[in-house]
């Protein structure tokens, strides 16, 4: 599992007849790989919920999203599993099949929500427009394999 976390001042997702937006929080790009397990979903949700990248009163990144009352905009992103080693056209064979990936994506969002964080999803499998104002900028790549953060 791979997740790109961007700390945002504002973020939104638009798809056909669909719109969600948040102010302070995270915009997550969520990739579910062929080898992703439920344990990966759990450890990633816990790690992201507790990551401290928001500034405290001294300007030090010492607060979590829960501490600042932030929200999460979670976007499914199978292209995080693009393999570009051969040729010029990326291969996505390392991404999980959409039927299974969708359920895992929903479960991941539920795990995040269990930490008392508002999680707003994108539209799985849809063409979406994502807009955001990155705060910092802070962008962190998380990866989990076999239930362990890499």
Coordinates of N, CA and C in Angstrom, one line a residue:
X1 N 0.8 -1.2 0.0 CA 0.0 0.0 0.0 C 0.9 1.2 0.0
X2 N 0.5 2.2 -0.8 CA 1.2 3.5 -0.9 C 0.2 4.6 -0.7
X3 N 0.6 5.6 0.1 CA -0.2 6.8 0.3 C 0.7 8.0 0.2
X4 N 0.3 9.0 -0.6 CA 1.0 10.3 -0.6 C 0.1 11.2 0.2
X5 N 0.7 11.7 1.3 CA 0.0 12.7 2.2 C 0.5 14.1 1.8
X6 N -0.5 15.0 1.6 CA -0.2 16.4 1.5 C -0.9 17.2 2.5
X7 N -0.2 17.9 3.4 CA -0.8 18.8 4.3 C -1.4 20.0 3.6
X8 N -2.7 20.3 3.8 CA -3.3 21.3 3.0 C -4.0 22.3 3.8
X9 N -4.1 23.5 3.2 CA -4.9 24.6 3.8 C -6.3 24.4 3.3
X10 N -6.4 23.8 2.1 CA -7.7 23.6 1.4 C -7.5 22.6 0.3
X11 N -8.6 21.7 0.1 CA -8.5 20.7 -1.0 C -9.9 20.4 -1.4
X12 N -10.1 20.0 -2.7 CA -11.4 19.6 -3.2 C -11.3 18.6 -4.2
X13 N -12.3 17.8 -4.4 CA -12.4 16.8 -5.5 C -13.7 17.1 -6.2
X14 N -13.7 17.0 -7.5 CA -14.9 17.2 -8.4 C -14.9 16.0 -9.4
X15 N -16.0 15.4 -9.5 CA -16.3 14.4 -10.5 C -17.7 14.7 -11.0
X16 N -18.2 13.9 -11.9 CA -19.5 14.2 -12.5 C -20.5 14.1 -11.4
X17 N -21.3 15.2 -11.2 CA -22.3 15.3 -10.1 C -21.8 15.0 -8.7
X18 N -20.5 15.3 -8.4 CA -19.9 15.0 -7.1 C -18.9 16.1 -6.8
X19 N -19.0 16.6 -5.5 CA -18.0 17.6 -5.1 C -17.9 17.4 -3.6
X20 N -16.6 17.4 -3.1 CA -16.3 17.4 -1.7 C -15.1 18.4 -1.5
X21 N -15.1 19.0 -0.3 CA -14.0 19.9 -0.1 C -13.7 20.0 1.4
X22 N -12.4 20.3 1.8 CA -12.0 20.4 3.1 C -11.2 21.7 3.3
X23 N -11.1 22.2 4.5 CA -10.1 23.2 4.8 C -8.9 22.5 5.4
X24 N -8.4 23.0 6.5 CA -7.2 22.4 7.0 C -7.2 20.9 7.2
X25 N -6.2 20.2 6.7 CA -6.1 18.8 6.9 C -5.1 18.1 6.0
X26 N -5.5 16.9 5.5 CA -4.7 16.2 4.6 C -5.5 15.9 3.3
X27 N -4.8 15.9 2.2 CA -5.3 15.3 1.0 C -4.4 14.1 0.8
X28 N -5.1 12.9 0.8 CA -4.4 11.6 0.6 C -4.6 11.0 -0.7
X29 N -3.5 10.6 -1.4 CA -3.6 9.9 -2.6 C -3.3 8.4 -2.2
X30 N -4.3 7.5 -2.4 CA -4.3 6.2 -1.8 C -4.1 5.1 -2.9
X31 N -3.0 4.4 -2.9 CA -2.8 3.3 -3.8 C -2.9 2.0 -3.1
X32 N -3.7 1.1 -3.7 CA -3.9 -0.2 -3.1 C -3.2 -1.2 -4.1
X33 N -2.1 -1.8 -3.6 CA -1.3 -2.8 -4.4 C -1.9 -4.2 -4.4
X34 N -1.4 -5.0 -5.3 CA -1.9 -6.4 -5.4 C -1.6 -7.1 -4.1
X35 N -0.5 -6.8 -3.4 CA -0.1 -7.5 -2.1 C -0.7 -6.8 -0.9
X36 N -1.5 -5.8 -1.0 CA -2.0 -5.1 0.2 C -2.9 -6.0 1.0
X37 N -2.7 -5.9 2.3 CA -3.5 -6.7 3.2 C -4.3 -5.8 4.2
X38 N -5.2 -6.4 4.9 CA -6.0 -5.6 5.9 C -5.0 -5.0 7.0
X39 N -4.0 -5.8 7.3 CA -3.0 -5.3 8.3 C -2.3 -4.0 7.8
X40 N -2.1 -3.9 6.5 CA -1.5 -2.7 5.9 C -2.4 -1.6 6.0
X41 N -3.7 -1.8 5.8 CA -4.7 -0.7 6.0 C -4.7 -0.2 7.4
X42 N -4.7 -1.1 8.3 CA -4.7 -0.7 9.7 C -3.5 0.1 10.2
X43 N -2.3 -0.4 9.8 CA -1.1 0.3 10.3 C -0.9 1.6 9.6
X44 N -1.4 1.7 8.3 CA -1.3 3.0 7.6 C -2.3 4.0 8.2
X45 N -3.5 3.6 8.5 CA -4.5 4.5 9.1 C -3.9 5.0 10.5
X46 N -3.4 4.1 11.3 CA -2.9 4.5 12.6 C -1.7 5.5 12.4
X47 N -0.8 5.2 11.5 CA 0.4 6.0 11.3 C 0.0 7.4 10.8
X48 N -0.9 7.5 9.9 CA -1.4 8.8 9.3 C -2.2 9.6 10.4
X49 N -3.0 8.9 11.1 CA -3.8 9.6 12.1 C -2.9 10.2 13.2
X50 N -1.8 9.6 13.5 CA -0.9 10.1 14.5 C 0.3 10.9 14.1
X51 N 0.5 11.0 12.8 CA 1.6 11.8 12.2 C 1.5 13.2 12.7
X52 N 2.6 13.8 13.2 CA 2.6 15.1 13.7 C 3.3 16.1 12.8
X53 N 2.5 16.8 11.9 CA 3.1 17.7 11.0 C 2.5 19.1 11.0
X54 N 1.6 19.3 12.0 CA 1.0 20.6 12.2 C 1.8 21.4 13.3
X55 N 1.9 22.7 13.1 CA 2.7 23.5 14.1 C 2.0 23.7 15.4
X56 N 2.8 23.6 16.5 CA 2.3 24.0 17.8 C 2.6 25.5 18.0
X57 N 2.3 26.0 19.2 CA 2.5 27.4 19.5 C 3.9 27.9 19.3
X58 N 4.9 27.0 19.3 CA 6.3 27.4 19.1 C 6.7 27.3 17.6
X59 N 5.8 26.9 16.7 CA 6.1 26.8 15.3 C 6.8 25.5 15.0
X60 N 6.8 24.5 15.9 CA 7.4 23.2 15.7 C 6.3 22.2 15.2
X61 N 6.6 21.4 14.2 CA 5.7 20.4 13.8 C 5.5 19.3 14.9
X62 N 4.5 19.5 15.7 CA 4.3 18.7 16.9 C 2.9 18.2 17.1
X63 N 2.0 18.6 16.2 CA 0.6 18.3 16.4 C 0.1 17.4 15.3
X64 N -0.8 16.5 15.6 CA -1.5 15.6 14.7 C -2.7 16.3 14.1
X65 N -3.3 15.6 13.1 CA -4.5 16.1 12.5 C -5.6 16.1 13.5
X66 N -5.6 15.2 14.4 CA -6.7 15.1 15.5 C -6.5 16.3 16.4
X67 N -5.3 16.7 16.7 CA -5.0 17.8 17.6 C -5.5 19.2 17.1
X68 N -5.5 19.3 15.7 CA -6.0 20.6 15.1 C -7.4 20.5 14.6
X69 N -8.1 19.4 14.7 CA -9.4 19.2 14.2 C -9.5 19.3 12.7
X70 N -8.4 18.8 12.0 CA -8.4 18.7 10.6 C -9.2 17.6 10.0
X71 N -9.5 17.7 8.7 CA -10.2 16.7 8.0 C -9.3 16.0 6.9
X72 N -9.8 14.9 6.4 CA -9.0 14.2 5.3 C -9.9 14.1 4.1
X73 N -9.3 14.5 3.0 CA -9.8 14.2 1.6 C -9.0 13.0 1.1
X74 N -9.7 11.9 0.9 CA -9.0 10.6 0.6 C -9.4 10.3 -0.9
X75 N -8.4 10.2 -1.7 CA -8.6 10.0 -3.2 C -7.9 8.7 -3.6
X76 N -8.7 7.7 -4.1 CA -8.1 6.5 -4.6 C -7.2 6.8 -5.8
X77 N -6.0 6.2 -5.9 CA -5.0 6.5 -6.9 C -4.2 5.3 -7.4
X78 N -4.8 4.5 -8.2 CA -4.1 3.3 -8.6 C -2.8 3.5 -9.4
X79 N -2.7 4.7 -9.9 CA -1.4 5.0 -10.7 C -0.2 5.1 -9.8
X80 N -0.4 5.1 -8.5 CA 0.8 5.1 -7.6 C 1.5 3.8 -7.7
X81 N 0.9 2.8 -8.4 CA 1.6 1.5 -8.6 C 2.0 1.4 -10.1
X82 N 2.2 2.5 -10.7 CA 2.8 2.5 -12.1 C 4.2 1.9 -12.1
X83 N 4.4 1.0 -13.0 CA 5.8 0.5 -13.2 C 6.3 1.0 -14.6
X84 N 7.4 1.8 -14.5 CA 7.9 2.5 -15.7 C 9.2 1.9 -16.1
X85 N 9.6 0.7 -15.7 CA 10.9 0.2 -16.0 C 11.1 -0.2 -17.4
X86 N 10.0 -0.7 -18.1 CA 10.1 -1.1 -19.5 C 9.3 -0.2 -20.4
X87 N 9.8 0.3 -21.5 CA 9.1 1.1 -22.4 C 8.7 2.4 -21.9
X88 N 7.7 3.0 -22.6 CA 7.3 4.4 -22.3 C 5.8 4.4 -21.8
X89 N 5.2 3.3 -21.8 CA 3.8 3.2 -21.4 C 3.8 2.5 -20.0
X90 N 3.4 3.2 -18.9 CA 3.4 2.6 -17.6 C 2.5 1.3 -17.6
X91 N 3.0 0.4 -16.8 CA 2.2 -0.8 -16.5 C 1.6 -0.7 -15.1
X92 N 0.3 -1.1 -15.0 CA -0.3 -1.0 -13.7 C -0.7 -2.4 -13.1
X93 N 0.0 -3.4 -13.5 CA -0.2 -4.8 -13.1 C 0.0 -5.0 -11.6
X94 N 0.8 -4.1 -10.9 CA 1.0 -4.2 -9.5 C -0.1 -3.6 -8.7
X95 N -1.1 -2.9 -9.3 CA -2.2 -2.4 -8.6 C -3.3 -3.5 -8.5
X96 N -4.0 -3.5 -7.3 CA -5.0 -4.5 -7.1 C -6.2 -4.3 -8.0
X97 N -6.8 -5.5 -8.4 CA -8.0 -5.4 -9.2 C -9.0 -4.5 -8.6
X98 N -9.7 -3.7 -9.5 CA -10.6 -2.6 -9.0 C -11.7 -3.1 -8.0
X99 N -12.3 -4.3 -8.2 CA -13.3 -4.8 -7.3 C -12.9 -4.9 -5.9
X100 N -11.7 -5.5 -5.8 CA -11.1 -5.8 -4.4 C -10.5 -4.5 -3.9
X101 N -9.9 -3.7 -4.7 CA -9.3 -2.4 -4.3 C -10.3 -1.5 -3.7
X102 N -11.5 -1.4 -4.4 CA -12.5 -0.5 -3.9 C -12.9 -0.8 -2.5
X103 N -13.1 -2.1 -2.2 CA -13.5 -2.5 -0.8 C -12.4 -2.1 0.2
X104 N -11.1 -2.4 -0.2 CA -10.0 -2.1 0.7 C -9.9 -0.6 0.9
X105 N -10.1 0.2 -0.2 CA -10.1 1.7 0.0 C -11.2 2.1 0.9
X106 N -12.4 1.6 0.8 CA -13.4 2.0 1.7 C -13.1 1.6 3.2
X107 N -12.5 0.4 3.3 CA -12.1 -0.1 4.7 C -11.0 0.8 5.3
X108 N -10.1 1.2 4.4 CA -9.0 2.1 4.9 C -9.6 3.4 5.4
X109 N -10.6 4.0 4.6 CA -11.3 5.2 5.1 C -12.0 5.0 6.4
X110 N -12.6 3.8 6.6 CA -13.3 3.5 7.8 C -12.3 3.5 9.0
X111 N -11.1 2.9 8.7 CA -10.1 2.8 9.8 C -9.6 4.2 10.2
X112 N -9.4 5.1 9.2 CA -9.1 6.5 9.5 C -10.2 7.2 10.3
X113 N -11.4 7.0 9.9 CA -12.5 7.6 10.6 C -12.6 7.1 12.1
X114 N -12.2 5.9 12.3 CA -12.2 5.3 13.7 C -11.3 6.1 14.7
X115 N -10.5 7.0 14.1 CA -9.6 7.8 15.0 C -10.3 9.2 15.2
X116 N -11.6 9.3 15.0 CA -12.4 10.5 15.2 C -11.9 11.6 14.3
X117 N -11.6 11.2 13.0 CA -11.2 12.2 12.0 C -12.3 12.1 10.9
X118 N -12.8 13.3 10.4 CA -13.7 13.3 9.3 C -13.0 13.0 8.0
X119 N -13.4 12.0 7.3 CA -12.8 11.5 6.1 C -13.8 11.6 5.0
X120 N -13.5 12.4 4.0 CA -14.3 12.6 2.8 C -13.7 11.9 1.6
X121 N -14.4 11.0 1.0 CA -13.8 10.2 -0.1 C -13.9 10.9 -1.5
X122 N -13.1 10.5 -2.4 CA -13.3 10.8 -3.8 C -14.3 9.7 -4.4
X123 N -14.3 9.6 -5.7 CA -15.2 8.6 -6.3 C -14.3 7.6 -6.9
X124 N -14.3 6.4 -6.4 CA -13.4 5.3 -6.8 C -13.6 5.0 -8.3
X125 N -12.5 5.0 -9.0 CA -12.6 4.6 -10.4 C -13.0 5.7 -11.4
X126 N -13.4 6.9 -10.9 CA -13.9 8.0 -11.7 C -12.7 8.9 -12.1
X127 N -12.9 9.6 -13.2 CA -12.0 10.7 -13.5 C -12.4 11.9 -12.6
X128 N -11.4 12.3 -11.9 CA -11.7 13.4 -10.9 C -10.7 14.6 -11.1
X129 N -11.2 15.7 -10.8 CA -10.3 16.9 -10.7 C -10.0 17.2 -9.2
X130 N -8.8 17.3 -8.9 CA -8.3 17.5 -7.5 C -7.7 18.9 -7.5
X131 N -8.1 19.7 -6.6 CA -7.5 21.0 -6.4 C -7.1 21.1 -4.9
X132 N -5.9 21.7 -4.7 CA -5.4 21.9 -3.3 C -4.5 23.0 -3.2
X133 N -4.4 23.5 -1.9 CA -3.3 24.4 -1.6 C -2.5 23.7 -0.5
X134 N -1.3 23.3 -0.9 CA -0.4 22.6 -0.1 C 0.1 23.5 1.0
X135 N 0.1 23.1 2.2 CA 0.6 23.9 3.4 C 2.0 23.5 3.8
X136 N 2.9 24.4 3.6 CA 4.3 24.1 4.0 C 5.3 24.4 2.9
X137 N 5.4 23.7 1.9 CA 4.7 22.5 1.5 C 5.2 21.3 2.3
X138 N 4.2 20.5 2.7 CA 4.5 19.2 3.4 C 3.9 18.1 2.6
X139 N 4.7 17.2 2.0 CA 4.3 16.1 1.3 C 5.1 14.9 1.7
X140 N 4.4 13.8 2.2 CA 5.1 12.6 2.7 C 4.6 11.4 2.0
X141 N 5.5 10.5 1.7 CA 5.1 9.2 1.1 C 5.1 8.1 2.1
X142 N 4.0 7.4 2.3 CA 3.9 6.3 3.3 C 3.8 5.0 2.5
X143 N 4.5 4.0 2.9 CA 4.3 2.7 2.3 C 4.3 1.6 3.4
X144 N 3.4 0.6 3.1 CA 3.3 -0.5 4.0 C 3.3 -1.8 3.2
X145 N 4.0 -2.8 3.8 CA 4.0 -4.1 3.2 C 4.0 -5.2 4.3
X146 N 3.2 -6.2 4.2 CA 3.1 -7.2 5.2 C 2.8 -6.6 6.6
X147 N 1.9 -5.6 6.6 CA 1.5 -5.0 7.9 C 2.5 -4.2 8.6
X148 N 3.6 -3.8 7.9 CA 4.7 -3.0 8.5 C 4.9 -1.8 7.6
X149 N 5.1 -0.6 8.3 CA 5.5 0.6 7.6 C 6.9 0.4 7.1
X150 N 7.1 0.8 5.8 CA 8.4 0.7 5.2 C 9.2 1.9 5.3

